[in-house]
Amino acid sequence: MNLRIASSPHEEFALSSTVKGQRIFLDARILASILHIPHSGMYIFEYKKWSEVESFHPNHILSILYPNDPNIHPNMALSTNKLSVDHRFLHHLIVHQILPTGGGYAKLSRMQAFLMWCIISKVEFCYPLLMLHTMVRAFTQKKSVLPFGSILTKIFQHHEVRLEGEIRTKLKKEDTYNKSTLNRMGWKKQGGIWTYCPKRDQGQRVE
């Protein structure tokens, strides 16, 4: 895979590769067209520090995620066992689908928290560009998962890559979100209320 980074304001971040002799080229516009999603909106790609956006402050999302914590601050440790069922579900969706980087679900990264703020606050975000950067990050790391594996077929078909002889892989149960997803995460509905009932390998919820 070759990475081409914009050298002028008129060029876009893009990826190129060759699969079975067929050249593949992806930028945000092409990827958005393949997936039928928008490619407009803001874009930030930070993993270790808080995103610097004019209308955003870390305390904005922290006060939403941890409403019962009077001591929130940008340098606090972010854990998911303090989240409500809605926010934990959203975090699971981000880790598994929107920003798949591998690892567990116990901790909340600053980039994940920022994406949660965008979704909750209905701030438009350029998701195709985030996908491209996530692919590059996975490619350059020694230990990494394959991100967005479930959409590779669409990308190959768009670029007319011949897929004869390839073995089909069904979507995993984790790729479908429903009541069972919450049950696997340790949440059970008791008396009409979602209650966190973790297994031994799942952390206790902190109030």
mmCIF file with all atom_site columns, C-alpha atoms in Angstrom:
data_model
loop_
_atom_site.group_PDB
_atom_site.id
_atom_site.type_symbol
_atom_site.label_atom_id
_atom_site.label_alt_id
_atom_site.label_comp_id
_atom_site.label_asym_id
_atom_site.label_entity_id
_atom_site.label_seq_id
_atom_site.pdbx_PDB_ins_code
_atom_site.Cartn_x
_atom_site.Cartn_y
_atom_site.Cartn_z
_atom_site.occupancy
_atom_site.B_iso_or_equiv
_atom_site.pdbx_formal_charge
_atom_site.auth_seq_id
_atom_site.auth_comp_id
_atom_site.auth_asym_id
_atom_site.auth_atom_id
_atom_site.pdbx_PDB_model_num
ATOM 1   C CA . MET A 1 1   ? 0.000   0.000   0.000   1.00 0.00 ? 1   MET A CA 1
ATOM 2   C CA . ASN A 1 2   ? 1.305   3.424   -0.923  1.00 0.00 ? 2   ASN A CA 1
ATOM 3   C CA . LEU A 1 3   ? 0.303   6.551   0.935   1.00 0.00 ? 3   LEU A CA 1
ATOM 4   C CA . ARG A 1 4   ? -0.012  9.872   -0.833  1.00 0.00 ? 4   ARG A CA 1
ATOM 5   C CA . ILE A 1 5   ? -0.361  12.894  1.432   1.00 0.00 ? 5   ILE A CA 1
ATOM 6   C CA . ALA A 1 6   ? -1.564  16.235  0.157   1.00 0.00 ? 6   ALA A CA 1
ATOM 7   C CA . SER A 1 7   ? 1.288   18.562  -0.750  1.00 0.00 ? 7   SER A CA 1
ATOM 8   C CA . SER A 1 8   ? -0.978  21.475  -1.624  1.00 0.00 ? 8   SER A CA 1
ATOM 9   C CA . PRO A 1 9   ? -4.440  22.669  -0.543  1.00 0.00 ? 9   PRO A CA 1
ATOM 10  C CA . HIS A 1 10  ? -5.837  21.336  -3.828  1.00 0.00 ? 10  HIS A CA 1
ATOM 11  C CA . GLU A 1 11  ? -4.767  17.732  -3.197  1.00 0.00 ? 11  GLU A CA 1
ATOM 12  C CA . GLU A 1 12  ? -6.573  15.325  -0.895  1.00 0.00 ? 12  GLU A CA 1
ATOM 13  C CA . PHE A 1 13  ? -5.308  12.618  1.413   1.00 0.00 ? 13  PHE A CA 1
ATOM 14  C CA . ALA A 1 14  ? -5.556  9.333   -0.481  1.00 0.00 ? 14  ALA A CA 1
ATOM 15  C CA . LEU A 1 15  ? -4.514  5.682   -0.499  1.00 0.00 ? 15  LEU A CA 1
ATOM 16  C CA . SER A 1 16  ? -3.458  3.539   -3.413  1.00 0.00 ? 16  SER A CA 1
ATOM 17  C CA . SER A 1 17  ? -2.753  -0.169  -3.663  1.00 0.00 ? 17  SER A CA 1
ATOM 18  C CA . THR A 1 18  ? -2.859  -3.071  -6.102  1.00 0.00 ? 18  THR A CA 1
ATOM 19  C CA . VAL A 1 19  ? -5.035  -6.150  -5.568  1.00 0.00 ? 19  VAL A CA 1
ATOM 20  C CA . LYS A 1 20  ? -4.847  -9.022  -8.060  1.00 0.00 ? 20  LYS A CA 1
ATOM 21  C CA . GLY A 1 21  ? -3.253  -6.700  -10.570 1.00 0.00 ? 21  GLY A CA 1
ATOM 22  C CA . GLN A 1 22  ? -6.020  -4.134  -10.261 1.00 0.00 ? 22  GLN A CA 1
ATOM 23  C CA . ARG A 1 23  ? -5.108  -0.661  -9.000  1.00 0.00 ? 23  ARG A CA 1
ATOM 24  C CA . ILE A 1 24  ? -7.166  0.694   -6.131  1.00 0.00 ? 24  ILE A CA 1
ATOM 25  C CA . PHE A 1 25  ? -7.308  4.395   -5.378  1.00 0.00 ? 25  PHE A CA 1
ATOM 26  C CA . LEU A 1 26  ? -9.277  5.813   -2.453  1.00 0.00 ? 26  LEU A CA 1
ATOM 27  C CA . ASP A 1 27  ? -9.858  9.332   -1.253  1.00 0.00 ? 27  ASP A CA 1
ATOM 28  C CA . ALA A 1 28  ? -12.682 10.615  0.942   1.00 0.00 ? 28  ALA A CA 1
ATOM 29  C CA . ARG A 1 29  ? -14.941 11.423  -2.012  1.00 0.00 ? 29  ARG A CA 1
ATOM 30  C CA . ILE A 1 30  ? -14.564 7.998   -3.653  1.00 0.00 ? 30  ILE A CA 1
ATOM 31  C CA . LEU A 1 31  ? -14.978 6.106   -0.377  1.00 0.00 ? 31  LEU A CA 1
ATOM 32  C CA . ALA A 1 32  ? -18.087 8.138   0.455   1.00 0.00 ? 32  ALA A CA 1
ATOM 33  C CA . SER A 1 33  ? -19.525 7.327   -2.967  1.00 0.00 ? 33  SER A CA 1
ATOM 34  C CA . ILE A 1 34  ? -18.890 3.596   -2.491  1.00 0.00 ? 34  ILE A CA 1
ATOM 35  C CA . LEU A 1 35  ? -20.551 3.564   0.932   1.00 0.00 ? 35  LEU A CA 1
ATOM 36  C CA . HIS A 1 36  ? -23.276 6.122   0.064   1.00 0.00 ? 36  HIS A CA 1
ATOM 37  C CA . ILE A 1 37  ? -22.380 8.404   2.965   1.00 0.00 ? 37  ILE A CA 1
ATOM 38  C CA . PRO A 1 38  ? -21.467 12.135  3.134   1.00 0.00 ? 38  PRO A CA 1
ATOM 39  C CA . HIS A 1 39  ? -17.841 13.267  2.995   1.00 0.00 ? 39  HIS A CA 1
ATOM 40  C CA . SER A 1 40  ? -18.348 16.782  4.312   1.00 0.00 ? 40  SER A CA 1
ATOM 41  C CA . GLY A 1 41  ? -17.930 18.171  7.814   1.00 0.00 ? 41  GLY A CA 1
ATOM 42  C CA . MET A 1 42  ? -15.052 18.782  10.182  1.00 0.00 ? 42  MET A CA 1
ATOM 43  C CA . TYR A 1 43  ? -12.089 16.466  10.544  1.00 0.00 ? 43  TYR A CA 1
ATOM 44  C CA . ILE A 1 44  ? -9.670  15.851  13.422  1.00 0.00 ? 44  ILE A CA 1
ATOM 45  C CA . PHE A 1 45  ? -7.371  12.860  13.895  1.00 0.00 ? 45  PHE A CA 1
ATOM 46  C CA . GLU A 1 46  ? -5.845  12.757  17.389  1.00 0.00 ? 46  GLU A CA 1
ATOM 47  C CA . TYR A 1 47  ? -5.257  9.625   19.449  1.00 0.00 ? 47  TYR A CA 1
ATOM 48  C CA . LYS A 1 48  ? -3.253  10.686  22.485  1.00 0.00 ? 48  LYS A CA 1
ATOM 49  C CA . LYS A 1 49  ? -4.403  14.237  23.120  1.00 0.00 ? 49  LYS A CA 1
ATOM 50  C CA . TRP A 1 50  ? -7.663  16.133  23.081  1.00 0.00 ? 50  TRP A CA 1
ATOM 51  C CA . SER A 1 51  ? -8.804  17.489  19.743  1.00 0.00 ? 51  SER A CA 1
ATOM 52  C CA . GLU A 1 52  ? -8.483  21.248  19.424  1.00 0.00 ? 52  GLU A CA 1
ATOM 53  C CA . VAL A 1 53  ? -11.733 22.526  17.959  1.00 0.00 ? 53  VAL A CA 1
ATOM 54  C CA . GLU A 1 54  ? -13.089 26.025  18.414  1.00 0.00 ? 54  GLU A CA 1
ATOM 55  C CA . SER A 1 55  ? -16.471 24.941  19.793  1.00 0.00 ? 55  SER A CA 1
ATOM 56  C CA . PHE A 1 56  ? -15.163 22.020  21.855  1.00 0.00 ? 56  PHE A CA 1
ATOM 57  C CA . HIS A 1 57  ? -13.726 21.715  25.348  1.00 0.00 ? 57  HIS A CA 1
ATOM 58  C CA . PRO A 1 58  ? -13.050 18.332  26.996  1.00 0.00 ? 58  PRO A CA 1
ATOM 59  C CA . ASN A 1 59  ? -15.272 19.246  29.924  1.00 0.00 ? 59  ASN A CA 1
ATOM 60  C CA . HIS A 1 60  ? -18.226 19.474  27.529  1.00 0.00 ? 60  HIS A CA 1
ATOM 61  C CA . ILE A 1 61  ? -18.244 15.749  26.820  1.00 0.00 ? 61  ILE A CA 1
ATOM 62  C CA . LEU A 1 62  ? -16.913 14.746  30.250  1.00 0.00 ? 62  LEU A CA 1
ATOM 63  C CA . SER A 1 63  ? -19.849 16.432  31.979  1.00 0.00 ? 63  SER A CA 1
ATOM 64  C CA . ILE A 1 64  ? -22.197 14.458  29.723  1.00 0.00 ? 64  ILE A CA 1
ATOM 65  C CA . LEU A 1 65  ? -20.455 11.108  30.182  1.00 0.00 ? 65  LEU A CA 1
ATOM 66  C CA . TYR A 1 66  ? -19.817 11.488  33.916  1.00 0.00 ? 66  TYR A CA 1
ATOM 67  C CA . PRO A 1 67  ? -22.704 13.655  35.223  1.00 0.00 ? 67  PRO A CA 1
ATOM 68  C CA . ASN A 1 68  ? -22.252 12.422  38.801  1.00 0.00 ? 68  ASN A CA 1
ATOM 69  C CA . ASP A 1 69  ? -18.550 13.252  38.991  1.00 0.00 ? 69  ASP A CA 1
ATOM 70  C CA . PRO A 1 70  ? -17.975 16.758  40.424  1.00 0.00 ? 70  PRO A CA 1
ATOM 71  C CA . ASN A 1 71  ? -14.237 16.583  39.738  1.00 0.00 ? 71  ASN A CA 1
ATOM 72  C CA . ILE A 1 72  ? -14.085 16.173  35.980  1.00 0.00 ? 72  ILE A CA 1
ATOM 73  C CA . HIS A 1 73  ? -10.996 17.587  34.273  1.00 0.00 ? 73  HIS A CA 1
ATOM 74  C CA . PRO A 1 74  ? -9.209  17.028  30.932  1.00 0.00 ? 74  PRO A CA 1
ATOM 75  C CA . ASN A 1 75  ? -6.436  14.894  32.453  1.00 0.00 ? 75  ASN A CA 1
ATOM 76  C CA . MET A 1 76  ? -8.697  12.467  34.318  1.00 0.00 ? 76  MET A CA 1
ATOM 77  C CA . ALA A 1 77  ? -8.620  8.739   33.556  1.00 0.00 ? 77  ALA A CA 1
ATOM 78  C CA . LEU A 1 78  ? -11.501 7.770   31.284  1.00 0.00 ? 78  LEU A CA 1
ATOM 79  C CA . SER A 1 79  ? -13.157 4.427   31.986  1.00 0.00 ? 79  SER A CA 1
ATOM 80  C CA . THR A 1 80  ? -16.330 2.942   30.551  1.00 0.00 ? 80  THR A CA 1
ATOM 81  C CA . ASN A 1 81  ? -17.587 1.355   33.772  1.00 0.00 ? 81  ASN A CA 1
ATOM 82  C CA . LYS A 1 82  ? -18.930 4.756   34.829  1.00 0.00 ? 82  LYS A CA 1
ATOM 83  C CA . LEU A 1 83  ? -20.978 5.255   31.665  1.00 0.00 ? 83  LEU A CA 1
ATOM 84  C CA . SER A 1 84  ? -24.740 4.934   31.341  1.00 0.00 ? 84  SER A CA 1
ATOM 85  C CA . VAL A 1 85  ? -26.132 2.134   29.192  1.00 0.00 ? 85  VAL A CA 1
ATOM 86  C CA . ASP A 1 86  ? -26.729 4.558   26.289  1.00 0.00 ? 86  ASP A CA 1
ATOM 87  C CA . HIS A 1 87  ? -23.209 5.946   26.362  1.00 0.00 ? 87  HIS A CA 1
ATOM 88  C CA . ARG A 1 88  ? -21.606 2.540   26.837  1.00 0.00 ? 88  ARG A CA 1
ATOM 89  C CA . PHE A 1 89  ? -23.542 1.248   23.851  1.00 0.00 ? 89  PHE A CA 1
ATOM 90  C CA . LEU A 1 90  ? -22.380 4.230   21.793  1.00 0.00 ? 90  LEU A CA 1
ATOM 91  C CA . HIS A 1 91  ? -18.778 3.625   22.870  1.00 0.00 ? 91  HIS A CA 1
ATOM 92  C CA . HIS A 1 92  ? -19.048 -0.046  21.871  1.00 0.00 ? 92  HIS A CA 1
ATOM 93  C CA . LEU A 1 93  ? -20.321 1.016   18.448  1.00 0.00 ? 93  LEU A CA 1
ATOM 94  C CA . ILE A 1 94  ? -17.404 3.425   18.005  1.00 0.00 ? 94  ILE A CA 1
ATOM 95  C CA . VAL A 1 95  ? -14.759 0.882   19.075  1.00 0.00 ? 95  VAL A CA 1
ATOM 96  C CA . HIS A 1 96  ? -16.161 -1.933  16.964  1.00 0.00 ? 96  HIS A CA 1
ATOM 97  C CA . GLN A 1 97  ? -17.452 -0.121  13.874  1.00 0.00 ? 97  GLN A CA 1
ATOM 98  C CA . ILE A 1 98  ? -16.621 3.580   13.593  1.00 0.00 ? 98  ILE A CA 1
ATOM 99  C CA . LEU A 1 99  ? -13.044 3.640   14.877  1.00 0.00 ? 99  LEU A CA 1
ATOM 100 C CA . PRO A 1 100 ? -11.852 0.001   15.140  1.00 0.00 ? 100 PRO A CA 1
ATOM 101 C CA . THR A 1 101 ? -8.393  -0.008  16.689  1.00 0.00 ? 101 THR A CA 1
ATOM 102 C CA . GLY A 1 102 ? -8.393  -3.305  18.605  1.00 0.00 ? 102 GLY A CA 1
ATOM 103 C CA . GLY A 1 103 ? -8.071  -3.787  22.332  1.00 0.00 ? 103 GLY A CA 1
ATOM 104 C CA . GLY A 1 104 ? -10.777 -3.946  24.959  1.00 0.00 ? 104 GLY A CA 1
ATOM 105 C CA . TYR A 1 105 ? -13.676 -1.750  25.921  1.00 0.00 ? 105 TYR A CA 1
ATOM 106 C CA . ALA A 1 106 ? -12.717 -0.889  29.508  1.00 0.00 ? 106 ALA A CA 1
ATOM 107 C CA . LYS A 1 107 ? -10.973 2.375   28.694  1.00 0.00 ? 107 LYS A CA 1
ATOM 108 C CA . LEU A 1 108 ? -12.167 5.388   26.768  1.00 0.00 ? 108 LEU A CA 1
ATOM 109 C CA . SER A 1 109 ? -9.664  7.190   24.552  1.00 0.00 ? 109 SER A CA 1
ATOM 110 C CA . ARG A 1 110 ? -9.801  10.923  24.002  1.00 0.00 ? 110 ARG A CA 1
ATOM 111 C CA . MET A 1 111 ? -10.488 10.451  20.307  1.00 0.00 ? 111 MET A CA 1
ATOM 112 C CA . GLN A 1 112 ? -13.376 8.122   21.129  1.00 0.00 ? 112 GLN A CA 1
ATOM 113 C CA . ALA A 1 113 ? -14.759 10.656  23.609  1.00 0.00 ? 113 ALA A CA 1
ATOM 114 C CA . PHE A 1 114 ? -14.480 13.376  20.964  1.00 0.00 ? 114 PHE A CA 1
ATOM 115 C CA . LEU A 1 115 ? -16.407 11.274  18.448  1.00 0.00 ? 115 LEU A CA 1
ATOM 116 C CA . MET A 1 116 ? -19.066 10.665  21.090  1.00 0.00 ? 116 MET A CA 1
ATOM 117 C CA . TRP A 1 117 ? -19.322 14.437  21.531  1.00 0.00 ? 117 TRP A CA 1
ATOM 118 C CA . CYS A 1 118 ? -19.741 14.892  17.768  1.00 0.00 ? 118 CYS A CA 1
ATOM 119 C CA . ILE A 1 119 ? -22.530 12.313  17.645  1.00 0.00 ? 119 ILE A CA 1
ATOM 120 C CA . ILE A 1 120 ? -24.332 13.506  20.775  1.00 0.00 ? 120 ILE A CA 1
ATOM 121 C CA . SER A 1 121 ? -23.991 17.167  19.775  1.00 0.00 ? 121 SER A CA 1
ATOM 122 C CA . LYS A 1 122 ? -24.904 16.421  16.131  1.00 0.00 ? 122 LYS A CA 1
ATOM 123 C CA . VAL A 1 123 ? -21.661 17.901  14.825  1.00 0.00 ? 123 VAL A CA 1
ATOM 124 C CA . GLU A 1 124 ? -20.985 16.845  11.233  1.00 0.00 ? 124 GLU A CA 1
ATOM 125 C CA . PHE A 1 125 ? -17.750 14.861  10.939  1.00 0.00 ? 125 PHE A CA 1
ATOM 126 C CA . CYS A 1 126 ? -15.964 13.713  7.773   1.00 0.00 ? 126 CYS A CA 1
ATOM 127 C CA . TYR A 1 127 ? -16.137 9.992   8.456   1.00 0.00 ? 127 TYR A CA 1
ATOM 128 C CA . PRO A 1 128 ? -14.622 8.747   5.152   1.00 0.00 ? 128 PRO A CA 1
ATOM 129 C CA . LEU A 1 129 ? -11.442 10.717  5.874   1.00 0.00 ? 129 LEU A CA 1
ATOM 130 C CA . LEU A 1 130 ? -11.292 9.214   9.370   1.00 0.00 ? 130 LEU A CA 1
ATOM 131 C CA . MET A 1 131 ? -11.594 5.757   7.828   1.00 0.00 ? 131 MET A CA 1
ATOM 132 C CA . LEU A 1 132 ? -8.671  6.410   5.483   1.00 0.00 ? 132 LEU A CA 1
ATOM 133 C CA . HIS A 1 133 ? -6.427  7.647   8.282   1.00 0.00 ? 133 HIS A CA 1
ATOM 134 C CA . THR A 1 134 ? -7.420  4.661   10.443  1.00 0.00 ? 134 THR A CA 1
ATOM 135 C CA . MET A 1 135 ? -6.434  2.300   7.624   1.00 0.00 ? 135 MET A CA 1
ATOM 136 C CA . VAL A 1 136 ? -3.034  3.978   7.341   1.00 0.00 ? 136 VAL A CA 1
ATOM 137 C CA . ARG A 1 137 ? -2.495  3.848   11.104  1.00 0.00 ? 137 ARG A CA 1
ATOM 138 C CA . ALA A 1 138 ? -3.255  0.111   11.117  1.00 0.00 ? 138 ALA A CA 1
ATOM 139 C CA . PHE A 1 139 ? -0.872  -0.455  8.198   1.00 0.00 ? 139 PHE A CA 1
ATOM 140 C CA . THR A 1 140 ? 2.034   1.318   9.895   1.00 0.00 ? 140 THR A CA 1
ATOM 141 C CA . GLN A 1 141 ? 1.703   -0.395  13.298  1.00 0.00 ? 141 GLN A CA 1
ATOM 142 C CA . LYS A 1 142 ? 3.326   -3.730  14.134  1.00 0.00 ? 142 LYS A CA 1
ATOM 143 C CA . LYS A 1 143 ? 0.315   -4.975  16.092  1.00 0.00 ? 143 LYS A CA 1
ATOM 144 C CA . SER A 1 144 ? -3.041  -3.945  14.731  1.00 0.00 ? 144 SER A CA 1
ATOM 145 C CA . VAL A 1 145 ? -6.419  -5.292  13.674  1.00 0.00 ? 145 VAL A CA 1
ATOM 146 C CA . LEU A 1 146 ? -7.767  -5.061  10.138  1.00 0.00 ? 146 LEU A CA 1
ATOM 147 C CA . PRO A 1 147 ? -10.136 -2.086  10.266  1.00 0.00 ? 147 PRO A CA 1
ATOM 148 C CA . PHE A 1 148 ? -13.329 -2.002  8.209   1.00 0.00 ? 148 PHE A CA 1
ATOM 149 C CA . GLY A 1 149 ? -12.855 -5.534  6.906   1.00 0.00 ? 149 GLY A CA 1
ATOM 150 C CA . SER A 1 150 ? -16.606 -5.838  6.304   1.00 0.00 ? 150 SER A CA 1
ATOM 151 C CA . ILE A 1 151 ? -16.541 -3.170  3.574   1.00 0.00 ? 151 ILE A CA 1
ATOM 152 C CA . LEU A 1 152 ? -13.540 -4.468  1.606   1.00 0.00 ? 152 LEU A CA 1
ATOM 153 C CA . THR A 1 153 ? -15.788 -6.393  -0.787  1.00 0.00 ? 153 THR A CA 1
ATOM 154 C CA . LYS A 1 154 ? -17.598 -3.173  -1.727  1.00 0.00 ? 154 LYS A CA 1
ATOM 155 C CA . ILE A 1 155 ? -14.265 -1.444  -2.341  1.00 0.00 ? 155 ILE A CA 1
ATOM 156 C CA . PHE A 1 156 ? -12.959 -4.336  -4.460  1.00 0.00 ? 156 PHE A CA 1
ATOM 157 C CA . GLN A 1 157 ? -16.165 -4.505  -6.496  1.00 0.00 ? 157 GLN A CA 1
ATOM 158 C CA . HIS A 1 158 ? -16.048 -0.757  -7.148  1.00 0.00 ? 158 HIS A CA 1
ATOM 159 C CA . HIS A 1 159 ? -12.533 -1.135  -8.564  1.00 0.00 ? 159 HIS A CA 1
ATOM 160 C CA . GLU A 1 160 ? -13.531 -4.262  -10.538 1.00 0.00 ? 160 GLU A CA 1
ATOM 161 C CA . VAL A 1 161 ? -11.237 -6.625  -8.651  1.00 0.00 ? 161 VAL A CA 1
ATOM 162 C CA . ARG A 1 162 ? -12.057 -10.225 -9.611  1.00 0.00 ? 162 ARG A CA 1
ATOM 163 C CA . LEU A 1 163 ? -13.267 -12.101 -6.538  1.00 0.00 ? 163 LEU A CA 1
ATOM 164 C CA . GLU A 1 164 ? -13.829 -15.544 -8.073  1.00 0.00 ? 164 GLU A CA 1
ATOM 165 C CA . GLY A 1 165 ? -12.458 -18.278 -5.835  1.00 0.00 ? 165 GLY A CA 1
ATOM 166 C CA . GLU A 1 166 ? -12.471 -16.139 -2.715  1.00 0.00 ? 166 GLU A CA 1
ATOM 167 C CA . ILE A 1 167 ? -14.084 -17.656 0.374   1.00 0.00 ? 167 ILE A CA 1
ATOM 168 C CA . ARG A 1 168 ? -17.117 -15.778 1.637   1.00 0.00 ? 168 ARG A CA 1
ATOM 169 C CA . THR A 1 169 ? -17.104 -14.741 5.277   1.00 0.00 ? 169 THR A CA 1
ATOM 170 C CA . LYS A 1 170 ? -20.396 -14.130 7.021   1.00 0.00 ? 170 LYS A CA 1
ATOM 171 C CA . LEU A 1 171 ? -20.841 -11.141 9.279   1.00 0.00 ? 171 LEU A CA 1
ATOM 172 C CA . LYS A 1 172 ? -20.191 -11.943 12.919  1.00 0.00 ? 172 LYS A CA 1
ATOM 173 C CA . LYS A 1 173 ? -22.908 -11.572 15.510  1.00 0.00 ? 173 LYS A CA 1
ATOM 174 C CA . GLU A 1 174 ? -20.934 -8.603  16.877  1.00 0.00 ? 174 GLU A CA 1
ATOM 175 C CA . ASP A 1 175 ? -21.599 -6.769  13.609  1.00 0.00 ? 175 ASP A CA 1
ATOM 176 C CA . THR A 1 176 ? -25.351 -6.683  14.275  1.00 0.00 ? 176 THR A CA 1
ATOM 177 C CA . TYR A 1 177 ? -26.578 -4.402  17.034  1.00 0.00 ? 177 TYR A CA 1
ATOM 178 C CA . ASN A 1 178 ? -29.644 -5.386  19.038  1.00 0.00 ? 178 ASN A CA 1
ATOM 179 C CA . LYS A 1 179 ? -30.685 -6.443  22.536  1.00 0.00 ? 179 LYS A CA 1
ATOM 180 C CA . SER A 1 180 ? -28.169 -9.312  22.459  1.00 0.00 ? 180 SER A CA 1
ATOM 181 C CA . THR A 1 181 ? -25.345 -6.798  22.060  1.00 0.00 ? 181 THR A CA 1
ATOM 182 C CA . LEU A 1 182 ? -26.228 -5.197  25.394  1.00 0.00 ? 182 LEU A CA 1
ATOM 183 C CA . ASN A 1 183 ? -26.501 -8.633  27.011  1.00 0.00 ? 183 ASN A CA 1
ATOM 184 C CA . ARG A 1 184 ? -22.990 -9.518  25.826  1.00 0.00 ? 184 ARG A CA 1
ATOM 185 C CA . MET A 1 185 ? -21.767 -6.213  27.264  1.00 0.00 ? 185 MET A CA 1
ATOM 186 C CA . GLY A 1 186 ? -23.140 -7.195  30.676  1.00 0.00 ? 186 GLY A CA 1
ATOM 187 C CA . TRP A 1 187 ? -26.422 -5.246  30.611  1.00 0.00 ? 187 TRP A CA 1
ATOM 188 C CA . LYS A 1 188 ? -29.745 -6.929  31.356  1.00 0.00 ? 188 LYS A CA 1
ATOM 189 C CA . LYS A 1 189 ? -33.224 -5.457  31.442  1.00 0.00 ? 189 LYS A CA 1
ATOM 190 C CA . GLN A 1 190 ? -34.766 -5.994  34.854  1.00 0.00 ? 190 GLN A CA 1
ATOM 191 C CA . GLY A 1 191 ? -38.154 -4.513  35.670  1.00 0.00 ? 191 GLY A CA 1
ATOM 192 C CA . GLY A 1 192 ? -38.018 -2.313  32.592  1.00 0.00 ? 192 GLY A CA 1
ATOM 193 C CA . ILE A 1 193 ? -34.647 -0.829  33.587  1.00 0.00 ? 193 ILE A CA 1
ATOM 194 C CA . TRP A 1 194 ? -31.280 -1.686  32.064  1.00 0.00 ? 194 TRP A CA 1
ATOM 195 C CA . THR A 1 195 ? -29.011 -2.932  34.856  1.00 0.00 ? 195 THR A CA 1
ATOM 196 C CA . TYR A 1 196 ? -25.295 -3.638  34.610  1.00 0.00 ? 196 TYR A CA 1
ATOM 197 C CA . CYS A 1 197 ? -24.692 -7.287  35.593  1.00 0.00 ? 197 CYS A CA 1
ATOM 198 C CA . PRO A 1 198 ? -21.093 -7.950  34.566  1.00 0.00 ? 198 PRO A CA 1
ATOM 199 C CA . LYS A 1 199 ? -19.519 -11.352 34.195  1.00 0.00 ? 199 LYS A CA 1
ATOM 200 C CA . ARG A 1 200 ? -16.314 -12.195 35.986  1.00 0.00 ? 200 ARG A CA 1
ATOM 201 C CA . ASP A 1 201 ? -14.168 -10.889 33.131  1.00 0.00 ? 201 ASP A CA 1
ATOM 202 C CA . GLN A 1 202 ? -16.095 -7.607  32.955  1.00 0.00 ? 202 GLN A CA 1
ATOM 203 C CA . GLY A 1 203 ? -15.356 -4.690  35.248  1.00 0.00 ? 203 GLY A CA 1
ATOM 204 C CA . GLN A 1 204 ? -17.767 -3.631  37.943  1.00 0.00 ? 204 GLN A CA 1
ATOM 205 C CA . ARG A 1 205 ? -19.688 -0.458  37.221  1.00 0.00 ? 205 ARG A CA 1
ATOM 206 C CA . VAL A 1 206 ? -18.586 2.506   39.308  1.00 0.00 ? 206 VAL A CA 1
ATOM 207 C CA . GLU A 1 207 ? -21.329 4.915   40.349  1.00 0.00 ? 207 GLU A CA 1
#
